[in-house]
DNA sequence: ACCATAAGGGAAAGCGCTTACATTTTAACC
DNA sequence: GGTTAAAATGTAAGCGCTTTCCCTTATGGT
């Protein structure tokens, strides 16, 4: 590969001047600049980002850790970070955590080794202590979808509990009283918090959530199908269900319909996340919008400025999901 | 950040020795190694990947260029590359091309500047000449979903025409004769080739594709809906449609059903790509499986070995889509 | 004991840049 | 034309590593 030296020689200037041209720095005469530019073009010069990063002590990469790329939810998250990277002329370095603490740790470490300018981390498996440790080592590290009080201004998270409340209020407002809940069985905060908020409102309304109508399963399409079957097998009537996420909701809907229940006619279903498929499904899914891309963008922006100055405490950290009414919920018509 | 020098000093060895330990190199005694390891641990040493890349002239990053992250198809592609990266202890550097020639070019250039060890590029907008130019500059550059004869062993592509043929044969085998086609209006090869293969078989069978039953639109859910409406408005009866991709297929299905046609009862629909949503849709979509993740893995592997030695011509470059029969197609029952 | 040999470890020269500082050129003014 | 300040360019010291030699010790054979 042609180096800055080759360019310097060919253009009969010092490497310093070439460097200035490359970085659009000042203090370069118009003629010289043009000559250097021409030589660069002609030689096909591509500055070595590694050397640049090393010499300048700053890099043009933005790192992001997500569990997996193929989940549309995380793809949106990565996308949000990518948008910010692009807007700042940076590159996206992506590592997947694959749902295991050890891979999550490795992913973060690798990104640190790459000396990313900033890091947006989605970690559910690593414990607070480990994350705090990383955060203390890396200034531009921001956690997304996670809340750790000690570094609360470096966390961007969704108010899951409020999400549960919103769903509950909505269902109650439509006169539903026999309410079911399909939750994830993963041992993370989200399922717990969503259900907690949900139950809270139901209890307050005098229609507490019945254990009979609460089931857990994998937070996937398949898991939703199984959960729906369990629910049906309980033989306790219900007119609506609050699902942990859109995938489970859609899985559940297909089982309900296969069993002769119309959605939303006989059973209303509300999902969570509002990922793309909720718009593709039939009926289109009523769900809680999780503004993940927006959150990711804000996380990345925050990460970038955190790295620079420690100021600007103004960023919004807590996001509230919003209800998106589509076609999978109707008033109770008993 | 603590550097190799700090470690060397603390462990009372030279940086060369530390380097050897880090790289698991030979020529370092067991005791020394352990001492260095301890110091590294204690100081929280993280080798600087940029410096490493610079000094060793090889990097641990694998670059990938895709149009966008949020499209599940491309997410799978990126995922395939990520898998290979992970298996080789490397990192994924991702750039999106955003469907424009200029951004595609920039994306590639940026990755070159990062000195990725290998590059998997999905480009539809850049012309052959530009791509050839890049390919000649970067040994480890592989094109995916694209075929350029001059560098055919560095291309991994799908036989779109054969895909069209397979769809056509299948539909014909079910006695369909009034056949429609919903295609993408993008000016790239894929739509053209798929339709070409499709038409070829139909013509051979004596039931050539009618212009009346061919419509084009954006290759999206919305585009599929619009296309279906156009088709319906044509007032020419048809019993099945071959859609450009799953999104269009699903969009079309919803319009058909909204207009009182049962799928597959009245109208059969076959999609293309077999992305996740095709399994979430109702009815589940019969479609042509595009083994994009597998192709991406193979592309990344190829890219990596190309970079090393120029040998191993054995890689499979052409992939054939396979028919996945699900629920959106039934025999003609006229 | 003696020397050959191998094994462990160090010195130092880069890798391709950036950048503070020094130097030269140019332009501007009286 | 001479003086200066400003503008343009060059010099060179790193950035944090890797890696080639080279040197110092053990080791073992005789």
JSON list of N, CA and C (backbone and C1' of nucleotides) in Angstrom, two decimals, chain A residues 13-14 16-17 20 27 29 32 54-55 57, chain D residues 7-17:
[
{"chain": "A", "resi": 13, "resn": "UNK", "atom": "N", "xyz": [7.12, 17.27, -1.04]},
{"chain": "A", "resi": 13, "resn": "UNK", "atom": "CA", "xyz": [6.85, 18.02, 0.19]},
{"chain": "A", "resi": 13, "resn": "UNK", "atom": "C", "xyz": [7.17, 17.09, 1.35]},
{"chain": "A", "resi": 14, "resn": "UNK", "atom": "N", "xyz": [7.04, 17.58, 2.55]},
{"chain": "A", "resi": 14, "resn": "UNK", "atom": "CA", "xyz": [7.29, 16.73, 3.71]},
{"chain": "A", "resi": 14, "resn": "UNK", "atom": "C", "xyz": [6.01, 15.98, 4.07]},
{"chain": "A", "resi": 16, "resn": "UNK", "atom": "N", "xyz": [4.65, 16.02, 6.79]},
{"chain": "A", "resi": 16, "resn": "UNK", "atom": "CA", "xyz": [3.80, 16.90, 7.59]},
{"chain": "A", "resi": 16, "resn": "UNK", "atom": "C", "xyz": [2.79, 17.61, 6.71]},
{"chain": "A", "resi": 17, "resn": "UNK", "atom": "N", "xyz": [3.27, 18.07, 5.59]},
{"chain": "A", "resi": 17, "resn": "UNK", "atom": "CA", "xyz": [2.36, 18.78, 4.69]},
{"chain": "A", "resi": 17, "resn": "UNK", "atom": "C", "xyz": [1.28, 17.85, 4.16]},
{"chain": "A", "resi": 20, "resn": "UNK", "atom": "N", "xyz": [-1.23, 17.41, 6.67]},
{"chain": "A", "resi": 20, "resn": "UNK", "atom": "CA", "xyz": [-2.11, 18.57, 6.80]},
{"chain": "A", "resi": 20, "resn": "UNK", "atom": "C", "xyz": [-3.16, 18.57, 5.71]},
{"chain": "A", "resi": 27, "resn": "UNK", "atom": "N", "xyz": [-2.77, 26.16, 7.17]},
{"chain": "A", "resi": 27, "resn": "UNK", "atom": "CA", "xyz": [-1.35, 26.32, 6.92]},
{"chain": "A", "resi": 27, "resn": "UNK", "atom": "C", "xyz": [-0.82, 25.52, 5.74]},
{"chain": "A", "resi": 29, "resn": "UNK", "atom": "N", "xyz": [-0.52, 26.03, 1.52]},
{"chain": "A", "resi": 29, "resn": "UNK", "atom": "CA", "xyz": [-0.81, 26.88, 0.38]},
{"chain": "A", "resi": 29, "resn": "UNK", "atom": "C", "xyz": [-1.71, 26.19, -0.63]},
{"chain": "A", "resi": 32, "resn": "UNK", "atom": "N", "xyz": [0.20, 24.07, -3.26]},
{"chain": "A", "resi": 32, "resn": "UNK", "atom": "CA", "xyz": [0.75, 22.85, -2.68]},
{"chain": "A", "resi": 32, "resn": "UNK", "atom": "C", "xyz": [-0.36, 21.85, -2.41]},
{"chain": "A", "resi": 54, "resn": "UNK", "atom": "N", "xyz": [-3.21, 5.67, 16.16]},
{"chain": "A", "resi": 54, "resn": "UNK", "atom": "CA", "xyz": [-2.08, 5.54, 17.08]},
{"chain": "A", "resi": 54, "resn": "UNK", "atom": "C", "xyz": [-1.42, 6.89, 17.34]},
{"chain": "A", "resi": 55, "resn": "UNK", "atom": "N", "xyz": [-1.16, 7.59, 16.27]},
{"chain": "A", "resi": 55, "resn": "UNK", "atom": "CA", "xyz": [-0.46, 8.86, 16.40]},
{"chain": "A", "resi": 55, "resn": "UNK", "atom": "C", "xyz": [-1.33, 9.94, 17.05]},
{"chain": "A", "resi": 57, "resn": "UNK", "atom": "N", "xyz": [-4.05, 9.49, 18.86]},
{"chain": "A", "resi": 57, "resn": "UNK", "atom": "CA", "xyz": [-4.69, 9.07, 20.10]},
{"chain": "A", "resi": 57, "resn": "UNK", "atom": "C", "xyz": [-6.21, 9.22, 20.08]},
{"chain": "D", "resi": 7, "resn": "DA", "atom": "P", "xyz": [-1.67, 34.91, 8.63]},
{"chain": "D", "resi": 7, "resn": "DA", "atom": "O5'", "xyz": [-0.99, 34.00, 7.52]},
{"chain": "D", "resi": 7, "resn": "DA", "atom": "C5'", "xyz": [-0.57, 34.60, 6.29]},
{"chain": "D", "resi": 7, "resn": "DA", "atom": "C4'", "xyz": [0.28, 33.61, 5.54]},
{"chain": "D", "resi": 7, "resn": "DA", "atom": "C3'", "xyz": [-0.27, 32.19, 5.53]},
{"chain": "D", "resi": 7, "resn": "DA", "atom": "O3'", "xyz": [-0.24, 31.72, 4.19]},
{"chain": "D", "resi": 7, "resn": "DA", "atom": "C1'", "xyz": [1.97, 32.17, 6.26]},
{"chain": "D", "resi": 8, "resn": "DA", "atom": "P", "xyz": [-0.72, 30.26, 3.84]},
{"chain": "D", "resi": 8, "resn": "DA", "atom": "O5'", "xyz": [0.69, 29.53, 3.71]},
{"chain": "D", "resi": 8, "resn": "DA", "atom": "C5'", "xyz": [1.61, 29.96, 2.70]},
{"chain": "D", "resi": 8, "resn": "DA", "atom": "C4'", "xyz": [2.82, 29.05, 2.73]},
{"chain": "D", "resi": 8, "resn": "DA", "atom": "C3'", "xyz": [2.52, 27.56, 2.61]},
{"chain": "D", "resi": 8, "resn": "DA", "atom": "O3'", "xyz": [3.32, 27.06, 1.55]},
{"chain": "D", "resi": 8, "resn": "DA", "atom": "C1'", "xyz": [3.94, 27.98, 4.48]},
{"chain": "D", "resi": 9, "resn": "DT", "atom": "P", "xyz": [3.19, 25.55, 1.11]},
{"chain": "D", "resi": 9, "resn": "DT", "atom": "O5'", "xyz": [4.27, 24.84, 2.03]},
{"chain": "D", "resi": 9, "resn": "DT", "atom": "C5'", "xyz": [5.65, 25.07, 1.73]},
{"chain": "D", "resi": 9, "resn": "DT", "atom": "C4'", "xyz": [6.51, 24.51, 2.83]},
{"chain": "D", "resi": 9, "resn": "DT", "atom": "C3'", "xyz": [6.45, 22.99, 3.01]},
{"chain": "D", "resi": 9, "resn": "DT", "atom": "O3'", "xyz": [7.60, 22.45, 2.39]},
{"chain": "D", "resi": 9, "resn": "DT", "atom": "C1'", "xyz": [6.71, 24.17, 5.06]},
{"chain": "D", "resi": 10, "resn": "DG", "atom": "P", "xyz": [7.94, 20.93, 2.49]},
{"chain": "D", "resi": 10, "resn": "DG", "atom": "O5'", "xyz": [8.92, 20.92, 3.75]},
{"chain": "D", "resi": 10, "resn": "DG", "atom": "C5'", "xyz": [10.02, 21.80, 3.77]},
{"chain": "D", "resi": 10, "resn": "DG", "atom": "C4'", "xyz": [10.82, 21.61, 5.04]},
{"chain": "D", "resi": 10, "resn": "DG", "atom": "C3'", "xyz": [11.18, 20.16, 5.37]},
{"chain": "D", "resi": 10, "resn": "DG", "atom": "O3'", "xyz": [12.52, 20.14, 5.84]},
{"chain": "D", "resi": 10, "resn": "DG", "atom": "C1'", "xyz": [10.00, 21.11, 7.19]},
{"chain": "D", "resi": 11, "resn": "DT", "atom": "P", "xyz": [13.26, 18.76, 6.06]},
{"chain": "D", "resi": 11, "resn": "DT", "atom": "O5'", "xyz": [13.47, 18.67, 7.63]},
{"chain": "D", "resi": 11, "resn": "DT", "atom": "C5'", "xyz": [13.52, 19.85, 8.41]},
{"chain": "D", "resi": 11, "resn": "DT", "atom": "C4'", "xyz": [13.78, 19.46, 9.86]},
{"chain": "D", "resi": 11, "resn": "DT", "atom": "C3'", "xyz": [14.22, 18.02, 10.09]},
{"chain": "D", "resi": 11, "resn": "DT", "atom": "O3'", "xyz": [15.14, 18.01, 11.16]},
{"chain": "D", "resi": 11, "resn": "DT", "atom": "C1'", "xyz": [12.15, 18.41, 11.19]},
{"chain": "D", "resi": 12, "resn": "DA", "atom": "P", "xyz": [15.89, 16.68, 11.58]},
{"chain": "D", "resi": 12, "resn": "DA", "atom": "O5'", "xyz": [14.96, 16.14, 12.75]},
{"chain": "D", "resi": 12, "resn": "DA", "atom": "C5'", "xyz": [14.61, 17.04, 13.81]},
{"chain": "D", "resi": 12, "resn": "DA", "atom": "C4'", "xyz": [13.68, 16.34, 14.78]},
{"chain": "D", "resi": 12, "resn": "DA", "atom": "C3'", "xyz": [14.00, 14.86, 14.99]},
{"chain": "D", "resi": 12, "resn": "DA", "atom": "O3'", "xyz": [13.61, 14.54, 16.31]},
{"chain": "D", "resi": 12, "resn": "DA", "atom": "C1'", "xyz": [11.84, 15.02, 14.22]},
{"chain": "D", "resi": 13, "resn": "DA", "atom": "P", "xyz": [14.53, 13.61, 17.16]},
{"chain": "D", "resi": 13, "resn": "DA", "atom": "O5'", "xyz": [13.64, 13.51, 18.47]},
{"chain": "D", "resi": 13, "resn": "DA", "atom": "C5'", "xyz": [12.95, 14.69, 18.92]},
{"chain": "D", "resi": 13, "resn": "DA", "atom": "C4'", "xyz": [11.56, 14.29, 19.37]},
{"chain": "D", "resi": 13, "resn": "DA", "atom": "C3'", "xyz": [11.50, 12.93, 20.06]},
{"chain": "D", "resi": 13, "resn": "DA", "atom": "O3'", "xyz": [10.57, 13.02, 21.11]},
{"chain": "D", "resi": 13, "resn": "DA", "atom": "C1'", "xyz": [10.03, 12.93, 18.23]},
{"chain": "D", "resi": 14, "resn": "DG", "atom": "P", "xyz": [10.51, 11.94, 22.22]},
{"chain": "D", "resi": 14, "resn": "DG", "atom": "O5'", "xyz": [10.39, 10.64, 21.30]},
{"chain": "D", "resi": 14, "resn": "DG", "atom": "C5'", "xyz": [9.44, 9.64, 21.60]},
{"chain": "D", "resi": 14, "resn": "DG", "atom": "C4'", "xyz": [8.03, 10.18, 21.44]},
{"chain": "D", "resi": 14, "resn": "DG", "atom": "C3'", "xyz": [7.01, 9.06, 21.57]},
{"chain": "D", "resi": 14, "resn": "DG", "atom": "O3'", "xyz": [5.93, 9.50, 22.34]},
{"chain": "D", "resi": 14, "resn": "DG", "atom": "C1'", "xyz": [6.86, 10.04, 19.40]},
{"chain": "D", "resi": 15, "resn": "DC", "atom": "P", "xyz": [5.29, 8.56, 23.39]},
{"chain": "D", "resi": 15, "resn": "DC", "atom": "O5'", "xyz": [4.02, 7.97, 22.64]},
{"chain": "D", "resi": 15, "resn": "DC", "atom": "C5'", "xyz": [2.92, 8.81, 22.30]},
{"chain": "D", "resi": 15, "resn": "DC", "atom": "C4'", "xyz": [1.97, 7.98, 21.46]},
{"chain": "D", "resi": 15, "resn": "DC", "atom": "C3'", "xyz": [1.98, 6.50, 21.82]},
{"chain": "D", "resi": 15, "resn": "DC", "atom": "O3'", "xyz": [0.85, 6.22, 22.62]},
{"chain": "D", "resi": 15, "resn": "DC", "atom": "C1'", "xyz": [2.14, 6.85, 19.43]},
{"chain": "D", "resi": 16, "resn": "DG", "atom": "P", "xyz": [1.06, 5.42, 23.99]},
{"chain": "D", "resi": 16, "resn": "DG", "atom": "O5'", "xyz": [1.05, 3.91, 23.50]},
{"chain": "D", "resi": 16, "resn": "DG", "atom": "C5'", "xyz": [-0.06, 3.44, 22.76]},
{"chain": "D", "resi": 16, "resn": "DG", "atom": "C4'", "xyz": [0.28, 2.12, 22.14]},
{"chain": "D", "resi": 16, "resn": "DG", "atom": "C3'", "xyz": [0.90, 1.09, 23.10]},
{"chain": "D", "resi": 16, "resn": "DG", "atom": "O3'", "xyz": [0.28, -0.14, 22.83]},
{"chain": "D", "resi": 16, "resn": "DG", "atom": "C1'", "xyz": [2.29, 1.36, 21.25]},
{"chain": "D", "resi": 17, "resn": "DC", "atom": "P", "xyz": [0.44, -1.38, 23.75]},
{"chain": "D", "resi": 17, "resn": "DC", "atom": "O5'", "xyz": [0.46, -2.51, 22.64]},
{"chain": "D", "resi": 17, "resn": "DC", "atom": "C5'", "xyz": [1.63, -3.20, 22.31]},
{"chain": "D", "resi": 17, "resn": "DC", "atom": "C4'", "xyz": [1.77, -3.22, 20.82]},
{"chain": "D", "resi": 17, "resn": "DC", "atom": "C3'", "xyz": [2.63, -4.37, 20.34]},
{"chain": "D", "resi": 17, "resn": "DC", "atom": "O3'", "xyz": [1.79, -5.42, 19.88]},
{"chain": "D", "resi": 17, "resn": "DC", "atom": "C1'", "xyz": [3.36, -2.30, 19.39]}
]
